[in-house]
Amino acid sequence: MAHDLAAIRAALWQRALPAERLLFACLHSQLDALARTRLASCAAAVSAWDQVLRIAVQHQVAPLVLHALGQADALSHVPEAVRASLHHEMLRNVAAKATMRRTLLAALTEFGGEGVDVMAVKGTSLDLRLRDPALTVSGDIDLLLRQAWGQVDCRVHARVAALNAGTPVVDVDFERHPDLVMNGVLPVDFAAIWAGATRGGLDGAPLFTMRVEHELLCACINSARKRFFRLKSLFELAELVRLYPDLDWDEVARRARAWRCAGVAFVALTASAATADAPIVSDLAPRLGLSRTRARLLVALIERMSFSRLGRLHGGLRVGGKRIGRGLLLVHASLGVGGALRAAARALAQMGGNVKR
């Protein structure tokens, strides 16, 4: 896999535009000497800085780009107007993350007072686990309650409704999170996630944290929802693997196979390793139970970024409220035939419901 990964990285970089290469080179919270040199070289080659700014904002990594360019001593290459915009995005995000933390603490305190078990999921969980939450932008707060809807009283229901309508939005789900099962496509075992979770706290308020191997798989699934090449997802996966070098890859593989997301995990981790230098095990594909033929197909699609550019990753024809474009090709390939058929059937059902409404 080491040789294959070098080939994948070379193919991706050869295909990428100068602005895209620079953005890939920024996907580190701490750059070593080699990474700093590479980023400085990429910065010197960029002329379309407005494109860099637009994609960085769209992919929720503008603060990270500013941080990385500063580490590489490459800000002199950035036009003053773009540099000012990046600084503005950084300051705005620092303030937003502080507000989100206060809102999260208040929600946890209230739920804890009602005896409800709460787990942070998705970006909220990663913000609490990774080095610096201010480097990436989050749209909302995601929480999962262990109890089912019918197991909590009306006070909790009322509070959930208020949080979902507030600012920032607190997205609260009961028992399972629809995003992490991709709206029913994946059989993610939330009982196993809760069983492996650790009870801790945030500034004294009770909060459960996922086992890191389960966190990694959930991040892979969320990456698939964002068509794998969202820069924020690539960075978060890379940081998670870098921070936890003693990951139990056998547990990752067991859960990936059980949750039918082995292809999703392979694509997400390989794409992150190729773009953001995330270290991964050398025999990832066979551990996940992927055939050589399927792994090669997925690699070929990764190398071509599903035939998309970063700036058009989520583009495509809008049908029933969904964007249907080439960026979905890799997602459906990662799910396998059965998963792709289930995803297509659910998408068609949702489109039909939207048309009826």
CSV table of C-alpha atoms in Angstrom, one decimal:
chain,number,residue,atom,x,y,z
A,1,MET,CA,0.0,0.0,0.0
A,2,ALA,CA,2.9,2.4,0.6
A,3,HIS,CA,3.9,2.2,-3.1
A,4,ASP,CA,0.3,2.5,-4.2
A,5,LEU,CA,-0.2,5.5,-1.9
A,6,ALA,CA,2.7,7.3,-3.4
A,7,ALA,CA,1.3,6.6,-6.9
A,8,ILE,CA,-2.2,7.8,-5.8
A,9,ARG,CA,-0.7,11.0,-4.3
A,10,ALA,CA,1.4,11.6,-7.5
A,11,ALA,CA,-1.7,11.1,-9.7
A,12,LEU,CA,-3.8,13.5,-7.6
A,13,TRP,CA,-1.2,16.2,-7.5
A,14,GLN,CA,-0.5,15.9,-11.2
A,15,ARG,CA,-4.3,16.4,-11.9
A,16,ALA,CA,-4.8,19.2,-9.4
A,17,LEU,CA,-4.8,22.9,-10.3
A,18,PRO,CA,-2.1,25.0,-8.5
A,19,ALA,CA,-4.8,26.4,-6.1
A,20,GLU,CA,-5.9,22.8,-5.3
A,21,ARG,CA,-2.3,21.7,-4.6
A,22,LEU,CA,-1.8,24.6,-2.2
A,23,LEU,CA,-5.0,23.7,-0.4
A,24,PHE,CA,-3.9,20.1,-0.1
A,25,ALA,CA,-0.6,21.2,1.3
A,26,CYS,CA,-2.4,23.2,4.0
A,27,LEU,CA,-4.1,20.2,5.6
A,28,HIS,CA,-1.8,20.0,8.6
A,29,SER,CA,-2.2,21.7,12.0
A,30,GLN,CA,1.6,21.3,12.6
A,31,LEU,CA,3.8,21.4,9.5
A,32,ASP,CA,7.3,19.8,9.6
A,33,ALA,CA,10.2,21.2,7.6
A,34,LEU,CA,9.3,19.2,4.5
A,35,ALA,CA,5.7,20.2,4.6
A,36,ARG,CA,6.6,23.9,5.1
A,37,THR,CA,8.9,23.8,2.1
A,38,ARG,CA,6.2,22.1,-0.1
A,39,LEU,CA,3.6,24.6,1.0
A,40,ALA,CA,5.9,27.6,0.3
A,41,SER,CA,6.6,26.2,-3.2
A,42,CYS,CA,2.9,25.8,-3.8
A,43,ALA,CA,2.2,29.3,-2.7
A,44,ALA,CA,4.8,30.7,-5.1
A,45,ALA,CA,3.1,28.9,-8.0
A,46,VAL,CA,-0.4,30.2,-7.3
A,47,SER,CA,-1.8,33.1,-9.2
A,48,ALA,CA,-5.6,32.5,-8.7
A,49,TRP,CA,-5.7,33.5,-5.0
A,50,ASP,CA,-9.4,34.4,-5.3
A,51,GLN,CA,-10.0,30.8,-6.2
A,52,VAL,CA,-8.0,29.7,-3.1
A,53,LEU,CA,-10.1,31.9,-0.9
A,54,ARG,CA,-13.4,30.8,-2.4
A,55,ILE,CA,-12.7,27.1,-2.1
A,56,ALA,CA,-11.2,27.5,1.4
A,57,VAL,CA,-14.4,29.2,2.6
A,58,GLN,CA,-16.7,26.7,0.7
A,59,HIS,CA,-14.8,23.7,2.3
A,60,GLN,CA,-14.8,25.3,5.8
A,61,VAL,CA,-11.0,25.5,6.1
A,62,ALA,CA,-10.2,29.2,5.6
A,63,PRO,CA,-8.7,29.6,9.2
A,64,LEU,CA,-6.6,26.5,8.6
A,65,VAL,CA,-5.2,27.9,5.3
A,66,LEU,CA,-4.2,31.1,7.1
A,67,HIS,CA,-2.6,29.1,9.9
A,68,ALA,CA,-0.7,26.8,7.5
A,69,LEU,CA,0.6,29.7,5.3
A,70,GLY,CA,1.8,31.5,8.4
A,71,GLN,CA,3.7,28.4,9.6
A,72,ALA,CA,5.3,28.1,6.2
A,73,ASP,CA,6.3,31.8,6.2
A,74,ALA,CA,4.4,32.0,2.9
A,75,LEU,CA,2.0,34.9,3.5
A,76,SER,CA,4.1,37.2,1.5
A,77,HIS,CA,2.8,35.4,-1.6
A,78,VAL,CA,-0.8,36.2,-0.7
A,79,PRO,CA,-2.4,39.4,-2.1
A,80,GLU,CA,-3.3,41.8,0.7
A,81,ALA,CA,-7.1,41.6,0.1
A,82,VAL,CA,-7.1,37.8,0.2
A,83,ARG,CA,-4.9,37.9,3.3
A,84,ALA,CA,-7.3,40.3,5.0
A,85,SER,CA,-10.3,38.1,4.1
A,86,LEU,CA,-8.5,35.0,5.6
A,87,HIS,CA,-7.8,37.0,8.8
A,88,HIS,CA,-11.5,38.0,9.0
A,89,GLU,CA,-12.6,34.4,8.5
A,90,MET,CA,-10.2,33.3,11.3
A,91,LEU,CA,-11.4,35.9,13.8
A,92,ARG,CA,-15.1,35.3,13.0
A,93,ASN,CA,-14.6,31.5,13.5
A,94,VAL,CA,-12.8,32.0,16.8
A,95,ALA,CA,-15.8,33.9,18.1
A,96,ALA,CA,-18.3,31.4,16.6
A,97,LYS,CA,-16.5,28.4,18.2
A,98,ALA,CA,-16.5,30.2,21.6
A,99,THR,CA,-20.3,30.8,21.3
A,100,MET,CA,-20.8,27.1,20.2
A,101,ARG,CA,-18.9,25.9,23.3
A,102,ARG,CA,-21.0,28.0,25.6
A,103,THR,CA,-24.2,26.7,23.9
A,104,LEU,CA,-23.0,23.1,24.1
A,105,LEU,CA,-22.2,23.5,27.8
A,106,ALA,CA,-25.6,24.9,28.5
A,107,ALA,CA,-27.3,22.0,26.6
A,108,LEU,CA,-25.2,19.4,28.4
A,109,THR,CA,-26.0,20.9,31.8
A,110,GLU,CA,-29.7,20.8,31.1
A,111,PHE,CA,-29.8,17.3,29.7
A,112,GLY,CA,-27.6,16.1,32.6
A,113,GLY,CA,-30.1,17.6,35.0
A,114,GLU,CA,-32.8,15.5,33.4
A,115,GLY,CA,-30.7,12.3,33.7
A,116,VAL,CA,-30.2,12.0,29.9
A,117,ASP,CA,-27.0,10.5,28.5
A,118,VAL,CA,-25.5,12.7,25.8
A,119,MET,CA,-22.7,12.0,23.3
A,120,ALA,CA,-21.1,14.5,21.0
A,121,VAL,CA,-21.0,13.3,17.3
A,122,LYS,CA,-19.6,14.4,14.0
A,123,GLY,CA,-17.9,17.7,13.9
A,124,THR,CA,-18.8,18.6,17.5
A,125,SER,CA,-17.0,15.5,18.7
A,126,LEU,CA,-14.0,16.2,16.5
A,127,ASP,CA,-13.8,19.7,17.7
A,128,LEU,CA,-13.4,18.4,21.3
A,129,ARG,CA,-10.9,15.8,20.3
A,130,LEU,CA,-8.5,17.5,17.9
A,131,ARG,CA,-5.8,20.0,18.6
A,132,ASP,CA,-7.5,23.3,17.7
A,133,PRO,CA,-11.2,23.6,16.9
A,134,ALA,CA,-10.8,27.1,15.6
A,135,LEU,CA,-8.9,25.9,12.5
A,136,THR,CA,-12.1,24.5,10.8
A,137,VAL,CA,-15.6,26.0,10.5
A,138,SER,CA,-18.7,24.2,11.9
A,139,GLY,CA,-22.3,24.9,11.0
A,140,ASP,CA,-24.0,23.5,14.0
A,141,ILE,CA,-23.7,21.3,17.1
A,142,ASP,CA,-24.4,17.6,16.8
A,143,LEU,CA,-25.6,15.6,19.9
A,144,LEU,CA,-26.9,12.1,20.3
A,145,LEU,CA,-29.1,11.0,23.2
A,146,ARG,CA,-28.9,7.4,24.4
A,147,GLN,CA,-32.6,7.4,25.3
A,148,ALA,CA,-35.4,6.9,22.7
A,149,TRP,CA,-37.9,9.6,22.0
A,150,GLY,CA,-40.5,7.9,24.2
A,151,GLN,CA,-38.1,7.4,27.1
A,152,VAL,CA,-37.8,11.1,28.0
A,153,ASP,CA,-40.5,13.5,29.3
A,154,CYS,CA,-42.0,16.5,27.7
A,155,ARG,CA,-39.4,18.9,29.2
A,156,VAL,CA,-36.6,17.2,27.2
A,157,HIS,CA,-38.8,17.3,24.0
A,158,ALA,CA,-39.4,21.0,24.5
A,159,ARG,CA,-35.7,21.7,25.1
A,160,VAL,CA,-34.7,19.7,22.0
A,161,ALA,CA,-37.2,21.7,19.9
A,162,ALA,CA,-35.8,25.0,21.3
A,163,LEU,CA,-32.2,23.9,20.6
A,164,ASN,CA,-33.0,22.9,17.0
A,165,ALA,CA,-34.5,26.3,16.4
A,166,GLY,CA,-31.8,28.3,18.2
A,167,THR,CA,-28.6,30.0,17.1
A,168,PRO,CA,-26.2,28.2,16.8
A,169,VAL,CA,-28.4,25.3,15.9
A,170,VAL,CA,-28.0,22.2,18.2
A,171,ASP,CA,-29.0,19.2,16.1
A,172,VAL,CA,-30.2,16.6,18.7
A,173,ASP,CA,-31.1,13.0,17.7
A,174,PHE,CA,-32.4,10.1,19.8
A,175,GLU,CA,-30.8,6.7,19.8
A,176,ARG,CA,-29.2,7.0,16.3
A,177,HIS,CA,-28.1,9.8,14.1
A,178,PRO,CA,-29.5,9.7,10.5
A,179,ASP,CA,-26.4,11.2,9.0
A,180,LEU,CA,-24.2,8.3,10.4
A,181,VAL,CA,-26.4,5.7,8.8
A,182,MET,CA,-26.7,7.7,5.6
A,183,ASN,CA,-30.4,7.9,6.0
A,184,GLY,CA,-30.8,4.1,6.6
A,185,VAL,CA,-28.2,2.8,4.0
A,186,LEU,CA,-25.7,1.7,6.6
A,187,PRO,CA,-26.4,-0.6,9.6
A,188,VAL,CA,-24.3,1.3,12.1
A,189,ASP,CA,-24.5,-0.4,15.6
A,190,PHE,CA,-25.2,2.5,18.0
A,191,ALA,CA,-25.5,0.1,20.9
A,192,ALA,CA,-21.8,-0.9,20.3
A,193,ILE,CA,-20.8,2.7,20.0
A,194,TRP,CA,-22.5,3.5,23.4
A,195,ALA,CA,-20.9,0.4,24.9
A,196,GLY,CA,-17.4,1.5,23.9
A,197,ALA,CA,-17.9,5.1,24.8
A,198,THR,CA,-16.3,6.8,27.8
A,199,ARG,CA,-18.2,9.0,30.3
A,200,GLY,CA,-16.4,12.3,30.8
A,201,GLY,CA,-17.4,15.9,30.9
A,202,LEU,CA,-17.1,19.4,29.5
A,203,ASP,CA,-16.3,22.0,32.1
A,204,GLY,CA,-18.1,19.8,34.7
A,205,ALA,CA,-21.1,18.9,32.5
A,206,PRO,CA,-21.5,15.2,31.7
A,207,LEU,CA,-20.6,14.1,28.2
A,208,PHE,CA,-19.9,10.7,26.6
A,209,THR,CA,-17.0,10.4,24.1
A,210,MET,CA,-16.8,7.7,21.4
A,211,ARG,CA,-14.1,5.1,21.3
A,212,VAL,CA,-11.5,6.6,18.9
A,213,GLU,CA,-11.9,3.7,16.4
A,214,HIS,CA,-15.6,4.3,16.2
A,215,GLU,CA,-15.0,8.0,15.9
A,216,LEU,CA,-12.7,7.3,12.9
A,217,LEU,CA,-15.4,5.3,11.1
A,218,CYS,CA,-18.1,7.9,11.8
A,219,ALA,CA,-15.7,10.5,10.4
A,220,CYS,CA,-15.3,8.3,7.3
A,221,ILE,CA,-19.0,8.0,6.9
A,222,ASN,CA,-19.5,11.8,7.2
A,223,SER,CA,-16.7,12.3,4.7
A,224,ALA,CA,-18.7,10.1,2.2
A,225,ARG,CA,-21.7,12.3,2.8
A,226,LYS,CA,-19.6,15.3,1.7
A,227,ARG,CA,-18.3,13.4,-1.4
A,228,PHE,CA,-14.9,12.5,0.2
A,229,PHE,CA,-12.9,15.5,-1.0
A,230,ARG,CA,-14.3,18.2,1.3
A,231,LEU,CA,-11.1,19.7,2.7
A,232,LYS,CA,-12.4,19.8,6.2
A,233,SER,CA,-13.1,16.1,6.2
A,234,LEU,CA,-9.7,15.2,4.7
A,235,PHE,CA,-8.0,17.3,7.4
A,236,GLU,CA,-10.1,15.9,10.3
A,237,LEU,CA,-9.4,12.3,9.3
A,238,ALA,CA,-5.7,13.0,8.9
A,239,GLU,CA,-5.5,14.7,12.3
A,240,LEU,CA,-7.3,11.9,14.0
A,241,VAL,CA,-5.0,9.3,12.7
A,242,ARG,CA,-1.9,11.4,13.4
A,243,LEU,CA,-3.0,12.0,17.0
A,244,TYR,CA,-3.8,8.4,17.7
A,245,PRO,CA,-0.9,6.3,16.4
A,246,ASP,CA,-1.9,3.3,18.5
A,247,LEU,CA,-5.3,2.9,16.8
A,248,ASP,CA,-6.7,-0.6,16.9
A,249,TRP,CA,-7.0,-1.1,13.1
A,250,ASP,CA,-8.4,-4.6,13.6
A,251,GLU,CA,-11.3,-3.0,15.5
A,252,VAL,CA,-11.7,-0.4,12.7
A,253,ALA,CA,-11.8,-3.3,10.2
A,254,ARG,CA,-14.3,-5.4,12.2
A,255,ARG,CA,-16.7,-2.6,12.6
A,256,ALA,CA,-16.4,-1.4,9.0
A,257,ARG,CA,-17.3,-4.8,7.7
A,258,ALA,CA,-20.2,-5.2,10.2
A,259,TRP,CA,-21.5,-1.7,9.4
A,260,ARG,CA,-21.1,-2.4,5.6
A,261,CYS,CA,-18.9,0.7,5.2
A,262,ALA,CA,-15.6,-1.0,4.4
A,263,GLY,CA,-15.5,0.7,1.0
A,264,VAL,CA,-16.4,4.0,2.5
A,265,ALA,CA,-13.6,3.6,5.1
A,266,PHE,CA,-11.1,2.6,2.4
A,267,VAL,CA,-11.9,5.6,0.2
A,268,ALA,CA,-12.0,8.2,3.0
A,269,LEU,CA,-8.7,7.0,4.6
A,270,THR,CA,-6.9,6.6,1.3
A,271,ALA,CA,-8.0,10.1,0.1
A,272,SER,CA,-6.9,11.6,3.4
A,273,ALA,CA,-3.6,9.9,3.3
A,274,ALA,CA,-3.0,11.0,-0.4
A,275,THR,CA,-3.9,14.6,0.2
A,276,ALA,CA,-3.1,15.3,3.8
A,277,ASP,CA,-0.4,12.7,4.5
A,278,ALA,CA,-2.4,10.8,7.0
A,279,PRO,CA,-0.6,7.6,8.1
A,280,ILE,CA,-2.6,4.4,7.5
A,281,VAL,CA,-1.8,0.7,7.8
A,282,SER,CA,-0.1,-0.9,4.8
A,283,ASP,CA,-2.7,-3.6,4.2
A,284,LEU,CA,-5.9,-1.5,4.6
A,285,ALA,CA,-7.8,-3.0,1.7
A,286,PRO,CA,-7.4,-6.7,2.6
A,287,ARG,CA,-8.1,-5.9,6.3
A,288,LEU,CA,-11.3,-4.3,5.3
A,289,GLY,CA,-12.2,-7.4,3.2
A,290,LEU,CA,-12.0,-5.6,-0.2
A,291,SER,CA,-11.1,-7.6,-3.3
A,292,ARG,CA,-8.1,-6.5,-5.3
A,293,THR,CA,-10.4,-5.6,-8.2
A,294,ARG,CA,-12.7,-3.4,-6.1
A,295,ALA,CA,-9.8,-1.7,-4.4
A,296,ARG,CA,-8.2,-0.9,-7.8
A,297,LEU,CA,-11.5,0.6,-9.0
A,298,LEU,CA,-11.8,2.8,-6.0
A,299,VAL,CA,-8.2,3.9,-6.3
A,300,ALA,CA,-8.8,4.9,-9.9
A,301,LEU,CA,-11.8,7.0,-8.9
A,302,ILE,CA,-9.8,8.6,-6.0
A,303,GLU,CA,-7.0,9.6,-8.4
A,304,ARG,CA,-9.6,11.4,-10.6
A,305,MET,CA,-11.4,12.9,-7.6
A,306,SER,CA,-14.6,11.5,-9.1
A,307,PHE,CA,-13.9,13.7,-12.1
A,308,SER,CA,-14.6,16.8,-10.1
A,309,ARG,CA,-12.7,20.0,-9.1
A,310,LEU,CA,-12.7,21.1,-5.5
A,311,GLY,CA,-14.7,24.2,-6.4
A,312,ARG,CA,-17.4,22.1,-8.1
A,313,LEU,CA,-17.4,19.1,-5.8
A,314,HIS,CA,-21.0,19.6,-4.7
A,315,GLY,CA,-22.3,20.8,-8.0
A,316,GLY,CA,-24.6,19.1,-10.4
A,317,LEU,CA,-28.2,19.1,-11.5
A,318,ARG,CA,-30.7,19.9,-8.7
A,319,VAL,CA,-33.4,17.2,-8.6
A,320,GLY,CA,-35.9,17.1,-5.7
A,321,GLY,CA,-33.7,19.2,-3.5
A,322,LYS,CA,-30.6,17.1,-4.2
A,323,ARG,CA,-27.5,17.8,-6.3
A,324,ILE,CA,-26.9,15.0,-8.7
A,325,GLY,CA,-23.5,15.1,-10.3
A,326,ARG,CA,-20.2,13.3,-11.0
A,327,GLY,CA,-19.1,13.8,-7.4
A,328,LEU,CA,-21.6,11.1,-6.4
A,329,LEU,CA,-19.9,8.4,-8.5
A,330,LEU,CA,-17.2,7.7,-5.9
A,331,VAL,CA,-19.7,7.7,-3.1
A,332,HIS,CA,-21.9,5.1,-4.7
A,333,ALA,CA,-18.8,3.0,-5.7
A,334,SER,CA,-17.6,3.0,-2.1
A,335,LEU,CA,-21.0,1.7,-0.9
A,336,GLY,CA,-20.8,-1.4,-3.2
A,337,VAL,CA,-23.7,-2.6,-5.4
A,338,GLY,CA,-26.1,-3.3,-2.5
A,339,GLY,CA,-25.4,0.0,-0.7
A,340,ALA,CA,-25.6,2.0,-3.9
A,341,LEU,CA,-29.0,0.4,-4.8
A,342,ARG,CA,-30.3,1.2,-1.3
A,343,ALA,CA,-29.0,4.8,-1.5
A,344,ALA,CA,-30.6,5.2,-5.0
A,345,ALA,CA,-33.9,3.8,-3.8
A,346,ARG,CA,-34.0,6.2,-0.8
A,347,ALA,CA,-33.0,9.1,-2.9
A,348,LEU,CA,-35.8,8.4,-5.4
A,349,ALA,CA,-38.3,8.0,-2.5
A,350,GLN,CA,-37.2,11.4,-1.0
A,351,MET,CA,-37.5,13.1,-4.4
A,352,GLY,CA,-41.0,11.7,-4.8
A,353,GLY,CA,-41.9,13.0,-1.4
A,354,ASN,CA,-40.6,16.4,-2.3
A,355,VAL,CA,-42.5,16.5,-5.6
A,356,LYS,CA,-45.7,15.6,-3.8
A,357,ARG,CA,-45.3,18.3,-1.2
